[in-house]
Coordinates of C-alpha atoms and ligand atoms in Angstrom, one line a residue:
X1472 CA 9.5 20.2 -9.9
X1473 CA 7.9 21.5 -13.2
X1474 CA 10.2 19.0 -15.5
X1475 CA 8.9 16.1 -13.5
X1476 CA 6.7 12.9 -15.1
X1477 CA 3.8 11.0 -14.3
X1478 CA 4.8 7.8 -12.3
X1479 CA 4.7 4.5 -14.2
X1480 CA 4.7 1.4 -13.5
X1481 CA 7.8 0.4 -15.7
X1482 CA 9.3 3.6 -13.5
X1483 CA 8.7 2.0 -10.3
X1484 CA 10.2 -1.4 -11.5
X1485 CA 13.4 0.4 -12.4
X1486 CA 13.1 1.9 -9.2
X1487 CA 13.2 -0.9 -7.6
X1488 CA 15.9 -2.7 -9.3
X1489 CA 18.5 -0.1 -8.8
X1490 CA 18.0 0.4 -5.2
X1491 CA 15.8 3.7 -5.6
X1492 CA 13.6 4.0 -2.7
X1493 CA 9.8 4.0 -3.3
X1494 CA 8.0 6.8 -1.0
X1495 CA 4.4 5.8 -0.6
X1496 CA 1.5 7.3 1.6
X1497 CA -2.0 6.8 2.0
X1498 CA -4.9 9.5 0.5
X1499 CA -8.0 9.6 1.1
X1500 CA -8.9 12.9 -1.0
X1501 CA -8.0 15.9 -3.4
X1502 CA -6.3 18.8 -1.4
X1503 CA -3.8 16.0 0.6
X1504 CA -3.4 14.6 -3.0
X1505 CA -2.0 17.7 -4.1
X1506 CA 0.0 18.4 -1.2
X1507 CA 1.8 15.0 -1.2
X1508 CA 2.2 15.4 -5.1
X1509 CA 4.2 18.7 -4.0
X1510 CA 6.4 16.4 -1.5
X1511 CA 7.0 14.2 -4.0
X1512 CA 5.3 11.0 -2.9
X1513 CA 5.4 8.4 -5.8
X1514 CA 2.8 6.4 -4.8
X1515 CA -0.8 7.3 -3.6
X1516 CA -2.6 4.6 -1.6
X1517 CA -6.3 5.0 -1.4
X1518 CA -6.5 2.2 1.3
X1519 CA -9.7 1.0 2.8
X1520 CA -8.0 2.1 6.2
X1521 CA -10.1 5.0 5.2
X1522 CA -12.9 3.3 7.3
X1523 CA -10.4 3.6 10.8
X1524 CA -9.4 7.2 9.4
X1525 CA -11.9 8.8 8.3
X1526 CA -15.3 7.1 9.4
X1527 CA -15.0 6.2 12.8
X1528 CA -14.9 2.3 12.5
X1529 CA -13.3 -0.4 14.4
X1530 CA -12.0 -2.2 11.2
X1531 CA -11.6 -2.1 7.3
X1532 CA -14.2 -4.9 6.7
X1533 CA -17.2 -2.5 6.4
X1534 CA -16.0 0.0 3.6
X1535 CA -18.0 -0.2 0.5
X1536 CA -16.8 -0.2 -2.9
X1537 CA -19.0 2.4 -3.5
X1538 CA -16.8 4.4 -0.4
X1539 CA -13.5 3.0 -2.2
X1540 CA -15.0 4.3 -5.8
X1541 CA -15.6 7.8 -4.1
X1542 CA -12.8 8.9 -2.6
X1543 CA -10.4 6.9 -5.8
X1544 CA -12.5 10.1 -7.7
X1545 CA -11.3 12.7 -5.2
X1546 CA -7.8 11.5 -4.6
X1547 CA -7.4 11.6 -9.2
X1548 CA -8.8 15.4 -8.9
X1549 CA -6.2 16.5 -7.0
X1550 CA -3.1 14.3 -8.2
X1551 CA -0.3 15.0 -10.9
X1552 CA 2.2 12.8 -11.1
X1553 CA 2.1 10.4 -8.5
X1554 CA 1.2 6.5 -9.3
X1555 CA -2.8 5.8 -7.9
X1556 CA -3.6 2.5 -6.2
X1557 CA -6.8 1.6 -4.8
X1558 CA -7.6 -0.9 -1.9
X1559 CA -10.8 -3.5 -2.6
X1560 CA -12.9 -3.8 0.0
X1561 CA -12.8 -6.5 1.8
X1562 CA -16.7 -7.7 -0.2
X1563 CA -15.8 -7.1 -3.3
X1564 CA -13.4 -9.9 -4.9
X1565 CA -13.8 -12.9 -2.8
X1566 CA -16.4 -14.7 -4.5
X1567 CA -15.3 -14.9 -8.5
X1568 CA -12.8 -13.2 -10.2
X1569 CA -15.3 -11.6 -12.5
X1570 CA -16.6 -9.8 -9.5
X1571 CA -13.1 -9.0 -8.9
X1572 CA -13.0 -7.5 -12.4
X1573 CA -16.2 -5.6 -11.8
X1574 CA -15.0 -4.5 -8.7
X1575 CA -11.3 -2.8 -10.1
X1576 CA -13.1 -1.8 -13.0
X1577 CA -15.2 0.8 -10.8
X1578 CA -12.3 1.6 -9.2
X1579 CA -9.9 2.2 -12.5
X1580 CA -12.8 4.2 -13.9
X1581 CA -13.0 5.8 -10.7
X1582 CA -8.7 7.3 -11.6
X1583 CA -7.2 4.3 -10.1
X1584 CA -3.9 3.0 -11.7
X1585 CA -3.7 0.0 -9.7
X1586 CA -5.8 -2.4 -7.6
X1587 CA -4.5 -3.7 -4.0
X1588 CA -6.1 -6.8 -2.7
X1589 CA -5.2 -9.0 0.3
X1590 CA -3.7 -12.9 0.7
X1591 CA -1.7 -15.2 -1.2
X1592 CA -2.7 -18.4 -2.4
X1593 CA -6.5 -18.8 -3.2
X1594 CA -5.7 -15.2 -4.9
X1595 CA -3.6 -15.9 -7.2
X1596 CA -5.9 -16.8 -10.0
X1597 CA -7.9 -13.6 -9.4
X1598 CA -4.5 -11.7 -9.6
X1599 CA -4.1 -13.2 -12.7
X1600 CA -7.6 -12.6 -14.6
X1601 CA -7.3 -8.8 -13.4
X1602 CA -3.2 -8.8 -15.2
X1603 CA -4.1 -10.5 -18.2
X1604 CA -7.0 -8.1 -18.6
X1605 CA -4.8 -5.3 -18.2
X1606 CA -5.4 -3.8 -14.7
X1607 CA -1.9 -3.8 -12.7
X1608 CA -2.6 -5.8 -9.2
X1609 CA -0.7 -5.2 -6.2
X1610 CA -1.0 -8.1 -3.5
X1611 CA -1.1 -7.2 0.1
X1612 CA 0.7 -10.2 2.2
X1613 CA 2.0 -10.8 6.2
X1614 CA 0.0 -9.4 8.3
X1615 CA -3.6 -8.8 6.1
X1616 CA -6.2 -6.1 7.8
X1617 CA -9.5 -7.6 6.7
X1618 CA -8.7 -11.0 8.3
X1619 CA -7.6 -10.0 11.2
X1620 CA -10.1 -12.1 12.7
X1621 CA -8.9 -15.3 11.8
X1622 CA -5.6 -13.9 11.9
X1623 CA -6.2 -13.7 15.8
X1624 CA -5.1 -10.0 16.3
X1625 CA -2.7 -7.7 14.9
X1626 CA 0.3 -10.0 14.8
X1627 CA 3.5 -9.9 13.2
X1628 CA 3.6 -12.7 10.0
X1629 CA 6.1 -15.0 9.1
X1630 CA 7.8 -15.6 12.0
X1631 CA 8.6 -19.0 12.5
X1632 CA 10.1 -21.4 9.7
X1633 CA 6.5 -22.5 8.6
X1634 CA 5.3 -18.7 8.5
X1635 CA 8.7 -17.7 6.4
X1636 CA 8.5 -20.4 3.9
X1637 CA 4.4 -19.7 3.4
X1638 CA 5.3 -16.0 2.6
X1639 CA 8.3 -16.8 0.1
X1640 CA 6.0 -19.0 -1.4
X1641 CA 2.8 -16.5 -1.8
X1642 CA 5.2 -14.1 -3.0
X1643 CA 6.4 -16.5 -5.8
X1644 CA 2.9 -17.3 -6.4
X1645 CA 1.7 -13.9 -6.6
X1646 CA 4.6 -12.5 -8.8
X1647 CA 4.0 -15.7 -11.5
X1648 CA 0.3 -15.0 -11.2
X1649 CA 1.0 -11.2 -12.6
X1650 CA 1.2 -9.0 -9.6
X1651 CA 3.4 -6.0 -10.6
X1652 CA 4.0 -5.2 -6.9
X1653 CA 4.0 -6.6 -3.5
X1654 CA 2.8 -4.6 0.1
X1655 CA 4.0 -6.7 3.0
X1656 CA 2.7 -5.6 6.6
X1657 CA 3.9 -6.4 9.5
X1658 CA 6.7 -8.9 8.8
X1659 CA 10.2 -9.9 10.3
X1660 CA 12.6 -7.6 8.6
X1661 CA 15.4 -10.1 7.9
X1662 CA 12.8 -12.1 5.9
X1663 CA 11.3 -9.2 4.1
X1664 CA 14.8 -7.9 2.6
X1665 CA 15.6 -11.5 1.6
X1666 CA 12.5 -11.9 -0.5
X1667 CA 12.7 -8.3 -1.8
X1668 CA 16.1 -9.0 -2.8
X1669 CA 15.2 -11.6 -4.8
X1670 CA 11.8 -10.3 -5.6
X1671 CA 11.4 -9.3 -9.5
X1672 CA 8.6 -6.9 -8.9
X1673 CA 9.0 -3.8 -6.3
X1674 CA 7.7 -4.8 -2.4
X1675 CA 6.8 -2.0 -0.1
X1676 CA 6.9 -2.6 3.3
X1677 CA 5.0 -1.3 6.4
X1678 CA 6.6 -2.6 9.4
X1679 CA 8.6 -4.9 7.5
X1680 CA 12.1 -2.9 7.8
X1681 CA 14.2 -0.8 5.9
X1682 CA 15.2 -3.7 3.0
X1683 CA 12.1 -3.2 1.2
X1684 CA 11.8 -1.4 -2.2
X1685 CA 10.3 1.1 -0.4
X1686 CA 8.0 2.5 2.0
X1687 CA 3.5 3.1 3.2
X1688 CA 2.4 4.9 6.0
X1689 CA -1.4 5.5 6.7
X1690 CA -1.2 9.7 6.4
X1691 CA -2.8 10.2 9.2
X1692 CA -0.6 8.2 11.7
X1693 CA 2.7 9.9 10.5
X1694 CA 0.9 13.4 10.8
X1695 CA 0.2 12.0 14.3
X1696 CA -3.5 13.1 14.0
X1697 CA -4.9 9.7 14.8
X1698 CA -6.0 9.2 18.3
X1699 CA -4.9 6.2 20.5
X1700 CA -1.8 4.4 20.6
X1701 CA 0.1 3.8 17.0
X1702 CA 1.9 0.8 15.9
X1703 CA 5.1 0.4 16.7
X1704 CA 6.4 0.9 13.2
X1705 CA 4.3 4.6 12.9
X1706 CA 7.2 7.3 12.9
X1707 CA 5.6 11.1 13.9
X1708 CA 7.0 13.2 11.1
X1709 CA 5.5 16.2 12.2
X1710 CA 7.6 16.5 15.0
X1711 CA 9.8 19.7 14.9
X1712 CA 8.2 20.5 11.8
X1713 CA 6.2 23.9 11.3
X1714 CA 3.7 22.2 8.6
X1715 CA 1.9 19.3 6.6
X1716 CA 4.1 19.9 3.2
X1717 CA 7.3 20.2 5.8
X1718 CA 6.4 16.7 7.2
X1719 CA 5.5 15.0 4.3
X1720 CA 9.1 16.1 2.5
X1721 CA 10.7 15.0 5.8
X1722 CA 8.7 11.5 5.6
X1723 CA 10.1 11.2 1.5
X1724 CA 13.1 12.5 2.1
X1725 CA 13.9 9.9 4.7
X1726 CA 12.7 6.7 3.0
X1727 CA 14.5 7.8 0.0
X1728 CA 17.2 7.9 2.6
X1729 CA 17.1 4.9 3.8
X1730 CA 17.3 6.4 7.2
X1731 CA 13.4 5.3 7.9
X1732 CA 12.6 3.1 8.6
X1733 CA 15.0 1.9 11.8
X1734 CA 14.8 -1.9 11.5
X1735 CA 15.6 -1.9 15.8
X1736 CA 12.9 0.9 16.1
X1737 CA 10.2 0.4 14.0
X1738 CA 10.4 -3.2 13.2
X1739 CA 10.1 -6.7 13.9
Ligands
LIG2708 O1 -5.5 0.4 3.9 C1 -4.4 0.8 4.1 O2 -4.1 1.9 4.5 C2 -3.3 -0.2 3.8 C3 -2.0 0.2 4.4 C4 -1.9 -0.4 5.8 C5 -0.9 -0.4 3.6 O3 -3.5 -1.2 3.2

């Protein structure tokens, strides 16, 4: 792969619009940046699942920006080409939008490309301070891993007609705010390929079926390393397959497929 190109974001739009699918993985540091680099993962997600993963915790809610900041500077040591985004923690972009800039700042500086944060609505004008300043935003909607307090559990989103029409509408909102991309979790696949068809930005799905732009997985679920039961919508890749790198190619190779995810298997 020597003649290949850093990922961009006008890359991943043009992905997106002629049907290219968009492998994506979680990384939480610099030797499995490298290694999905080699497998030729387009997009590195430093999520704040990092505080299930790789600390021990019941939830995402107590990672630090300082935690996010940290492993954002291991993951850009060991990457190449792939596209970086960073998760912010659940404290760090909730009260103003200029602690929101602060917050992305420190994670751009950090080797970050791109900032995730969570919800739609009250968002939107935070989306669009970080845009206009020049820091891509990705917005995380459906099912939203901070809140899953109020959300009552880890329940699909958008199920009913209210549900549907509330994430059309975020999406819109989201999109004319600025967002360059959308993450949807946990959401009825039907719905999900109907927005993404219509959806001018790319939307990646997790659990949200196979008619998304493309495709996340927390690393550590698909290498079947994390204990406990998985979500339904967690495929083991290293199944039949004699290493990480294998795995990891299988997992690309497959979304860029289209052949993962199975919308009666893995989704909703
Ligand atoms: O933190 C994370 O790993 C995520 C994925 C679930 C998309 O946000």
């Amino acid at each position: 792969m020597t003649d290949r190109k850093p990922m961009t974001l006008p890359r991943l739009a043009q992905m997106h619009a002629t049907g290219e699918k968009i492998a994506m993985l979680t990384c939480y540091d610099a030797a499995f940046a490298s290694l999905l680099d080699e497998a030729g993962v387009d997009i590195l997600l430093i999520g704040d699942s990092l505080g299930n993963v790789l600390q021990g915790r019941g939830s995402t809610a107590p990672v630090s920006l300082e935690d996010m900041v940290y492993h954002t500077f291991c993951v850009s040591r060991g990457h190449k080409w792939a596209w970086i985004i960073a998760d912010l923690p659940f404290d760090s972009y909730h009260v103003s939008k200029e602690e929101a800039w602060k917050s992305s700042a420190a994670l751009v500086k950090a080797g970050a490309h791109m900032v995730k944060l969570e919800g739609g609505g009250w968002t939107a004008e935070t989306v669009r301070f970080l845009s206009e300043r020049g820091i891509p935003v990705c917005v995380h909607l459906g099912f939203t891993p901070q809140t899953v307090n109020a959300l009552g559990g880890f329940k699909v989103q958008g199920r009913d007609e209210a549900g549907a029409a509330r994430m059309k509408r975020e999406s819109q909102e989201a999109v004319e705010a600025g967002a360059a991309m959308l993450l949807y979790e946990m959401v009825p696949a039907a719905l999900a390929a109907e927005i993404t068809a219509a959806s001018p930005v790319p939307v990646i799905g997790i659990g949200a079926g196979v008619g998304c732009s493309g495709q996340v997985l927390v690393l550590h679920d698909m290498l079947n390393i994390t204990p406990g039961r998985k979500p339904r919508f967690v495929k083991d890749f290293m199944a039949g397959k004699d290493s990480v790198l294998a795995a990891v190619k299988g997992y690309v190779d497959e979304v860029k497929a289209g052949t993962f995810p199975v919308n009666e298997v893995h989704g909703f």
